[in-house]
Coordinates of C-alpha atoms in Angstrom, one line a residue:
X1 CA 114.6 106.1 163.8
X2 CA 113.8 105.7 167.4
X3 CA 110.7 104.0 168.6
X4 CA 109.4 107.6 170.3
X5 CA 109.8 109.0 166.1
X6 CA 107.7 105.9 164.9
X7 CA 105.2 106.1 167.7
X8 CA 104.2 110.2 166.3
X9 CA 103.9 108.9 163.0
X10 CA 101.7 106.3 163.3
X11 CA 99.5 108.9 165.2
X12 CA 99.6 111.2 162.5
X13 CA 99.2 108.6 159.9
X14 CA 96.1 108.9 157.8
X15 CA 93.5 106.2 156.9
X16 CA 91.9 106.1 153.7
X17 CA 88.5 107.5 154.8
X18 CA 90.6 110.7 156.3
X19 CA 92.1 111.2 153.1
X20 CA 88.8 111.3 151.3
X21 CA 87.5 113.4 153.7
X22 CA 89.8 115.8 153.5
X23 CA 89.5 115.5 149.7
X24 CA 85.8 116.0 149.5
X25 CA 86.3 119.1 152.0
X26 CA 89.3 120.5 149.8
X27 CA 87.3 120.1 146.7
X28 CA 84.1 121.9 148.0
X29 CA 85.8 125.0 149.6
X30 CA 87.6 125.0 146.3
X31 CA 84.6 125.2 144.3
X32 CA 82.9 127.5 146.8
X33 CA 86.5 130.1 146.5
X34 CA 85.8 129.9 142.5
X35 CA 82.0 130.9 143.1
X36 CA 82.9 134.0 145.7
X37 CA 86.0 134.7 143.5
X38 CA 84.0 137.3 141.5
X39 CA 81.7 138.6 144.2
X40 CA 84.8 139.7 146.3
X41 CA 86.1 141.3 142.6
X42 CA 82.9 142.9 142.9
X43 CA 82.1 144.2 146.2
X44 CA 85.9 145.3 146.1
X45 CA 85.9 147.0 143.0
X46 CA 83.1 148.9 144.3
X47 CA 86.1 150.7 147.0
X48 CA 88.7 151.1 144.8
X49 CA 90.1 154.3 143.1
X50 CA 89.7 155.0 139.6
X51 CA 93.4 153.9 139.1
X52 CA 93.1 150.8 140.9
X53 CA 89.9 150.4 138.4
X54 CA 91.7 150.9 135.2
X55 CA 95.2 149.4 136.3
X56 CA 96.5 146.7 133.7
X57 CA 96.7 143.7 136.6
X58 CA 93.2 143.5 138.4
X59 CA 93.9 143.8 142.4
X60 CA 91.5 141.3 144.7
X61 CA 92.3 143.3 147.6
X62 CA 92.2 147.3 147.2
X63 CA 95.0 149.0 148.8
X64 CA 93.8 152.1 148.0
X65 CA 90.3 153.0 149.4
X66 CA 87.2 155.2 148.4
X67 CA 83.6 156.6 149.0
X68 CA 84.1 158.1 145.8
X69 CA 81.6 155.4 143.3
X70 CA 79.0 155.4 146.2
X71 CA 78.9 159.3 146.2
X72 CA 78.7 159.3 142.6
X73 CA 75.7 157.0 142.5
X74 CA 73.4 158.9 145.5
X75 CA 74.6 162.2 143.7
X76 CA 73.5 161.2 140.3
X77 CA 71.0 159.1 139.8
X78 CA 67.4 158.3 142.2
X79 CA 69.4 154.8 143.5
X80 CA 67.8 155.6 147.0
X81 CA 64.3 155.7 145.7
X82 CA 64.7 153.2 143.3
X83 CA 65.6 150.9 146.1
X84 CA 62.5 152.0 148.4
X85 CA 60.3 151.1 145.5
X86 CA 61.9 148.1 144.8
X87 CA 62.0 146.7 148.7
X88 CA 57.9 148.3 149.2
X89 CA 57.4 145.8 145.8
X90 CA 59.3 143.0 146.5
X91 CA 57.5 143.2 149.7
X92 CA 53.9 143.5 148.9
X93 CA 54.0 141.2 146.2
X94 CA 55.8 138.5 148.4
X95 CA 52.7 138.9 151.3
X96 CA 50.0 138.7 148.7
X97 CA 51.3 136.0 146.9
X98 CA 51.9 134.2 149.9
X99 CA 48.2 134.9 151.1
X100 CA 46.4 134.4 148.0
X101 CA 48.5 130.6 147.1
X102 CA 48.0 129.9 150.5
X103 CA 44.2 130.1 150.2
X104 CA 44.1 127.9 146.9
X105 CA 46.6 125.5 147.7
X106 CA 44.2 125.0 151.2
X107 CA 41.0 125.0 148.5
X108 CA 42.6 122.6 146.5
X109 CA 43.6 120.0 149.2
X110 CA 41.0 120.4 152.1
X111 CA 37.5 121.9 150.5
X112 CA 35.2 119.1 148.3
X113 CA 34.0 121.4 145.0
X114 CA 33.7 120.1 142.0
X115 CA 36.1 120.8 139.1
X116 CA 39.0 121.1 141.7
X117 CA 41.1 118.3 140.2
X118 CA 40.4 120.3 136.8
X119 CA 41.8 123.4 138.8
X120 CA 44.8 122.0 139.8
X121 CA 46.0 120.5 136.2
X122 CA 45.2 123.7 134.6
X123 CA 47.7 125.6 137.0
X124 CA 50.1 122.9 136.4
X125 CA 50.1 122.9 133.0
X126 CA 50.2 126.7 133.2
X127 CA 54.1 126.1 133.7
X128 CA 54.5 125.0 130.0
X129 CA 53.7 128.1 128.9
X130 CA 56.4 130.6 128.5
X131 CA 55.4 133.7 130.4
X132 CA 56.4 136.1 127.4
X133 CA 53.6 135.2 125.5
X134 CA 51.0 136.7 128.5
X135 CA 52.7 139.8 128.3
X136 CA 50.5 141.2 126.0
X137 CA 47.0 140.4 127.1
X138 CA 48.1 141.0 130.6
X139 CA 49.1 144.6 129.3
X140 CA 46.2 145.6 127.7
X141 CA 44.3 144.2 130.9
X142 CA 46.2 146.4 132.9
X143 CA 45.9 149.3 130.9
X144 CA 42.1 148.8 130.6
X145 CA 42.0 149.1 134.2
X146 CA 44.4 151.9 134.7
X147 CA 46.9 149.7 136.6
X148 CA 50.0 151.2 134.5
X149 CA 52.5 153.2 136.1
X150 CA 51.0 151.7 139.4
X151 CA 52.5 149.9 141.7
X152 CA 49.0 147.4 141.7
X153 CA 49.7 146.9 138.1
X154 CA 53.0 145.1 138.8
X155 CA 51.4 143.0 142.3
X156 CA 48.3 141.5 141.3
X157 CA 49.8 139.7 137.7
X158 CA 51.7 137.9 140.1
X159 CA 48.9 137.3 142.9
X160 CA 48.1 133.5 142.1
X161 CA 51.8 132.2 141.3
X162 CA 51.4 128.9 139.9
X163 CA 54.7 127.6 141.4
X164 CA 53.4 128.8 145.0
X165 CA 50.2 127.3 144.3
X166 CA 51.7 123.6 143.6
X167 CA 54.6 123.7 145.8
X168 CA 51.9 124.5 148.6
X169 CA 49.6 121.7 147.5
X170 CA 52.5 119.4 147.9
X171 CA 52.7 120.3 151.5
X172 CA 49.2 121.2 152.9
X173 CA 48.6 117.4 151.6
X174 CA 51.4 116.2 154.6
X175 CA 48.9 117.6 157.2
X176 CA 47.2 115.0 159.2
X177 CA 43.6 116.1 158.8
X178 CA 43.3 114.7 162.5
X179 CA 44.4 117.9 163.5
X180 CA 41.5 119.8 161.8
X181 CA 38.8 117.0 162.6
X182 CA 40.1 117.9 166.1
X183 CA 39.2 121.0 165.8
X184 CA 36.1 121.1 164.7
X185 CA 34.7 119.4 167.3
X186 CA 36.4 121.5 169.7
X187 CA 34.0 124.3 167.8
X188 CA 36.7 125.6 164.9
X189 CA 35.7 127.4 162.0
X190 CA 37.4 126.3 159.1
X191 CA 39.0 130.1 158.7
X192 CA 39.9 130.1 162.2
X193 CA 41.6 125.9 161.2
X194 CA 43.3 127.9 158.3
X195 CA 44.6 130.7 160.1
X196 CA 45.4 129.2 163.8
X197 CA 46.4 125.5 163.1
X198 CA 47.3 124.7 159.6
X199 CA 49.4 128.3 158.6
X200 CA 51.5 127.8 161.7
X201 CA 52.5 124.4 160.8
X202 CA 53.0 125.6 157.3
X203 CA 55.4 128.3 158.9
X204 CA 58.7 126.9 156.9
X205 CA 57.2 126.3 153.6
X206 CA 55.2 129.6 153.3
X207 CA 58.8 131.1 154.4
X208 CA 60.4 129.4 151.5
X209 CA 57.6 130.2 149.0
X210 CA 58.2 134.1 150.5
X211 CA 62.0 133.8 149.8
X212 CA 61.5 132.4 146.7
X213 CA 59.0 135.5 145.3
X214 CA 61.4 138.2 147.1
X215 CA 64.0 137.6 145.0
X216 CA 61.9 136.9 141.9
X217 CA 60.4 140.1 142.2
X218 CA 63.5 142.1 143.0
X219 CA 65.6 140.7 139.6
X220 CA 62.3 141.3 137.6
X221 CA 62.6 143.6 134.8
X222 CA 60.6 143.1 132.1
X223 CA 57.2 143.2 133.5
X224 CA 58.0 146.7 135.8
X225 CA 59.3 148.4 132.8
X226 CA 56.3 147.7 130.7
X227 CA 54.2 148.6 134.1
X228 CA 56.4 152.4 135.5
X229 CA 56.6 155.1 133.3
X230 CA 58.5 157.4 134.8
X231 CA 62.1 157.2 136.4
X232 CA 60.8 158.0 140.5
X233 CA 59.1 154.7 140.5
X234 CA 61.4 152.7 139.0
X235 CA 62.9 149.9 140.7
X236 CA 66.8 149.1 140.8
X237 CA 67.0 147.2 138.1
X238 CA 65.1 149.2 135.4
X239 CA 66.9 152.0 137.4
X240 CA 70.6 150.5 137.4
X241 CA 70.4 149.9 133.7
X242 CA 69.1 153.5 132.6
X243 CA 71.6 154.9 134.3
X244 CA 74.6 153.0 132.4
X245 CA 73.0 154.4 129.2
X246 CA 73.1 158.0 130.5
X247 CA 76.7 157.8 131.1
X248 CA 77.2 157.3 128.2
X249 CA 80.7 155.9 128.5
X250 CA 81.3 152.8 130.4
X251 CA 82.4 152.9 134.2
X252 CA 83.8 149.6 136.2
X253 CA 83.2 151.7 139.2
X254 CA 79.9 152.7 139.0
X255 CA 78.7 149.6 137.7
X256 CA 80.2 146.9 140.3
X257 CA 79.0 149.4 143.1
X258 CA 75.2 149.2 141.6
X259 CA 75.8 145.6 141.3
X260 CA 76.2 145.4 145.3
X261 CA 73.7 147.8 146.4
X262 CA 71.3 145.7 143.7
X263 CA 72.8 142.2 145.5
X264 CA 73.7 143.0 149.0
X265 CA 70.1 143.3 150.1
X266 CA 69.0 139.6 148.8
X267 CA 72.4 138.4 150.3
X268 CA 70.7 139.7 153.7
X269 CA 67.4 138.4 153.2
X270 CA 68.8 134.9 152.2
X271 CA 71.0 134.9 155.6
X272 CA 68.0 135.7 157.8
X273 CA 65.3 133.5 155.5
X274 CA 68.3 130.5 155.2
X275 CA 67.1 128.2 158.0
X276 CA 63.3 128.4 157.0
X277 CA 64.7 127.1 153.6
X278 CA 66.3 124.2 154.9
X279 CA 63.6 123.6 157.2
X280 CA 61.0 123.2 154.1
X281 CA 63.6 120.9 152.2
X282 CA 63.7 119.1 155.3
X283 CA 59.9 118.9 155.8
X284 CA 59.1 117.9 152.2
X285 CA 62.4 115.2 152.0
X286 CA 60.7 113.4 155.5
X287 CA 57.4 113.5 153.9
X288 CA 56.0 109.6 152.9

């Protein structure tokens, strides 16, 4: 071997950090291809022809493409107003809740009442109670106030979220109250603190709280279907699973394509919301 050979390999030779690295790198892309493995089958399936559907060996990559389960779905069912309702609900609920967690969590941490401390340990131990067994008295509340088979009957149950409420606490107690002493004698009201200085800084976390109810309220399905009573203000996922019972017959095809119109919106939201998220992780890992 000539000393030109040797000289190449030794600068291709890898240490045993580089080998680990490429390890750890090999093993998470791995485990990230098993994860997208059956979203791609999905969001594929969704364009393939009914022969490609029922073929014996399942194909990853259509070679034969179609409109034709997409059609099917906007011809035959309300999918399109099923998804208006379900983004107008997703989105009012998320901007309530938001508003209405905000204001306790800022109660809780910032205004001297008595019984606040009591407050707070009743909405935490709120979260050892399984939310089934409210369905019930919640109903009949509801009902009593007319709120069924309105869109209000679904958004204020979930007005004061407990999780918002002590994931908020957490971080409105990381705000200097400098900042708000600082203001008031520069002549702040405390709404104009709350709304001006300390929802700004909580820009990130109230993102993350808003992320977090989005998809909540998208995938819920209980709850709506006790709440709509007729199929024009369903939302997709009461609507998605009424319309594989009035098929009557099983259908890959129509079912992987509601699957991604039900998914791809959350996969969107998540994409724009993402960097918000990490920001609040960030926020609350930093926090002493």
């Amino acid at each position: 071997m000539s000393v030109e050979s040797k000289s190449v390999l030794e600068n291709v030779s890898l240490s045993n950090t580089r080998l680990r690295t490429i390890a750890l790198y090999a093993g998470l892309y791995g485990t990230a291809a098993l994860f997208l493995i059956p979203y791609w089958y999905m969001f594929a399936t969704s364009f393939m022809t009914r022969d490609l559907v029922y073929a014996e060996v399942p194909y990853l990559i259509p070679w034969d493409v179609t409109l034709y389960w997409y059609e099917y779905l906007l011809t035959n069912s309300l999918i399109v107003q099923w998804t208006v309702n379900t983004v107008i609900l997703a989105g009012i609920t998320t901007a309530v809740v938001i508003a209405v967690d905000a204001m306790i969590a800022y109660s809780l941490t910032r205004l001297d009442w008595p019984g606040r401390r009591v407050v707070f340990a009743v909405i935490v131990a709120s979260f050892m109670v399984p939310g089934i067994i409210n369905l019930v008295p919640v109903y009949i509340i509801a009902s009593e106030l007319g709120l069924v088979n309105s869109l209000w009957g679904v958004v204020l149950p979930s007005a004061a979220n407990p999780l918002g409420v002590f994931m908020l606490v957490q971080f409105f107690k990381d705000i200097p109250e400098e900042l708000e002493e600082a203001a008031r004698l520069d002549g702040f009201s405390r709404l104009r603190i709350f709304t001006h200085i300390v929802l700004p800084l909580m820009r990130s976390a109230l993102a993350a709280l808003g992320l977090f109810i989005f998809i909540w309220t998208w995938n819920a399905f209980v709850w709506p279907l006790l709440i709509f009573q007729s199929d024009a203000m369903y939302t997709l996922p009461i609507g998605l699973v009424t319309l594989q019972d009035n098929l009557g017959v099983t259908e890959p095809g129509v079912i992987m394509t509601s699957a991604v119109v039900a998914s791809v919106p959350l996969l969107l939201v998540f994409l724009v919301m993402q960097r918000h998220l990490v920001r609040a992780v960030e926020m609350q890992g930093t926090t002493k």
